[in-house]
Coordinates of C-alpha atoms in Angstrom, one line a residue:
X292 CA 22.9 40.1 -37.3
X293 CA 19.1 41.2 -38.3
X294 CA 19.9 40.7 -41.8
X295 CA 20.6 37.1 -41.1
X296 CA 17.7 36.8 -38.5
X297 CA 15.4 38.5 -41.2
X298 CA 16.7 36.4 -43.8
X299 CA 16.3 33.1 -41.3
X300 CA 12.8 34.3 -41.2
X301 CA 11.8 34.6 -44.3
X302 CA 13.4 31.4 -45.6
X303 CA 10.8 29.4 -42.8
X304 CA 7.8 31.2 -43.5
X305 CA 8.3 30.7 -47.5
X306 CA 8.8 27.0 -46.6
X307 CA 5.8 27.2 -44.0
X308 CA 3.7 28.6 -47.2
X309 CA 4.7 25.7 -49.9
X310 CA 4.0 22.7 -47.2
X311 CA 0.9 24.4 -46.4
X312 CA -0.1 24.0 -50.3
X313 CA 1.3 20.9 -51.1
X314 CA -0.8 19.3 -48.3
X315 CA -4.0 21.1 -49.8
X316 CA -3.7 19.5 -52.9
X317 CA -2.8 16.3 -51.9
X318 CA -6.6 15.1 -50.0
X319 CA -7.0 11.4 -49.7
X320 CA -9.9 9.6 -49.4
X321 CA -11.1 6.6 -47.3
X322 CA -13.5 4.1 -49.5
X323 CA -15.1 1.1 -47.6
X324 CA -15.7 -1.4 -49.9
X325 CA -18.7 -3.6 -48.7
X326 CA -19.3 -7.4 -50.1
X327 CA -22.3 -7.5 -52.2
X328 CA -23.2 -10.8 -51.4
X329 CA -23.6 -9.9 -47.7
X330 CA -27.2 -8.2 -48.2
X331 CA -28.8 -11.5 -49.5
X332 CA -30.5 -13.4 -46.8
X333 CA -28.7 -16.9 -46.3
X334 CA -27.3 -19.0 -43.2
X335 CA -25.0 -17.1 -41.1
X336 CA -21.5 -17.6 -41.9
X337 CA -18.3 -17.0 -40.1
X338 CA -17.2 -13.2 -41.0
X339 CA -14.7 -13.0 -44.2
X340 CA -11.0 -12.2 -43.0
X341 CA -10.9 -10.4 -46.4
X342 CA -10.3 -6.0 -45.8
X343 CA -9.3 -3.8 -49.4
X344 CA -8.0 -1.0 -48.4
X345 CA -9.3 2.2 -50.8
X346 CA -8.2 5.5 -51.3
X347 CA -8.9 8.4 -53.6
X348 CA -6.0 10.6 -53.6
X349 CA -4.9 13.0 -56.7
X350 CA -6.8 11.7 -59.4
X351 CA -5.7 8.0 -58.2
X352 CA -7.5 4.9 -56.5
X353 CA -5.3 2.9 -54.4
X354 CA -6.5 -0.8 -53.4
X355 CA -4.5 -3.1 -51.2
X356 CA -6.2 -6.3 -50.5
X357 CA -5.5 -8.5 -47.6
X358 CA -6.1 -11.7 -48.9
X359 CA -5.7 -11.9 -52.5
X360 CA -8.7 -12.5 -54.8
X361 CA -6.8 -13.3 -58.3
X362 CA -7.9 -11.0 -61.4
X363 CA -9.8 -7.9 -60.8
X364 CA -12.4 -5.6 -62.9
X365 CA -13.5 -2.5 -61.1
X366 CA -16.1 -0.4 -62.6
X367 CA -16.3 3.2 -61.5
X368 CA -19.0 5.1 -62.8
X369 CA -19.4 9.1 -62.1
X370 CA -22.3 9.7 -60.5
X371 CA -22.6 13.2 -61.7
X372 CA -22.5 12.6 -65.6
X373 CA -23.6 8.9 -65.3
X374 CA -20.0 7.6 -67.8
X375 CA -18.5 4.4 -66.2
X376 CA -15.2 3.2 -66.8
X377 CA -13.6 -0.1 -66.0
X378 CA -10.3 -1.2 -65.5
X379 CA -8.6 -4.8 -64.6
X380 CA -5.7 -5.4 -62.1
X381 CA -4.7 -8.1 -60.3
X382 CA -4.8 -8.2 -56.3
X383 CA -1.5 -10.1 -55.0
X384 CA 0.0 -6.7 -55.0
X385 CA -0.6 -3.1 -54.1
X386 CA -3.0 -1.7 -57.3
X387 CA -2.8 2.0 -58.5
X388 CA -5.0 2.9 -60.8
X389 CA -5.8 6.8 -63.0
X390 CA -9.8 7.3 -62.8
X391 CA -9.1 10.7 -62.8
X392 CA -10.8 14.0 -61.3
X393 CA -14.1 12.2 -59.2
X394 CA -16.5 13.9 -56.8
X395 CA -18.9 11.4 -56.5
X396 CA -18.5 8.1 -57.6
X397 CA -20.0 4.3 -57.4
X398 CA -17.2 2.0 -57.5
X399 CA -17.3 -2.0 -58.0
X400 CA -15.3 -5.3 -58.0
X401 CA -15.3 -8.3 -59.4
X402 CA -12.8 -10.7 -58.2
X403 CA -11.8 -13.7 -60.2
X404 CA -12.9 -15.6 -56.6
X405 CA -16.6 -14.9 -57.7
X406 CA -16.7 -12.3 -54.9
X407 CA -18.1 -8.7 -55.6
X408 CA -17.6 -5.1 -54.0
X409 CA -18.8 -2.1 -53.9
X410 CA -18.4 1.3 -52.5
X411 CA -18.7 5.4 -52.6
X412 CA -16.6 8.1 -53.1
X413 CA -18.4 11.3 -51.9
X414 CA -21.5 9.9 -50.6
X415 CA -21.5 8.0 -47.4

């Protein structure tokens, strides 16, 4: 009977040990995403219903837009050696897209609506 407690026991702690890991490794990463056009002094206008949905997780960005914008180009440049990278995807649907390892990062959008984004990975 202790064997089988002992055994019980040692089968949840190694199973304690890998979820504790896996959830170490796997840190995601809220990015607001402003409108760039928002800083520019005009007439007030009613607020855009638009919200993208950004998140840095595993070497991945994420982007789920809530009104779709048509073709997207998002540039993402490393802030810590200064190389950009852009990438195009289109915004009816969920987006997943490789940048890689990033610690700090500027990251833009152009939508094929004429409207622009922008937002930070590591620096808020």
């Amino acid at each position: 009977m202790r064997r089988l407690i002992l055994i019980c026991l040692v089968i949840l702690s190694c199973n304690f040990i890998s979820t504790a890991q896996n959830e170490n490794t796997s840190v995601s990463t809220s990015i607001i995403l402003k409108n760039r056009n928002q800083n520019r002094p005009k007439k007030p206008k009613v607020p855009s219903l638009q919200y993208i949905q950004c998140i840095y997780q595993n070497g991945c960005l994420y982007f789920q837009f809530a009104i779709a914008e048509g073709e997207c180009q998002l540039t993402v440049t490393d802030m810590t050696t200064g190389f950009a990278r852009q990438y195009v995807f289109d915004s009816s649907a969920d987006a997943t897209i490789n940048v890689g390892t990033l610690t700090q990062a500027h990251i833009e959008i152009s939508t094929a609506n004429g409207h622009e984004y922008e937002g930070w990975l590591g620096m808020e």
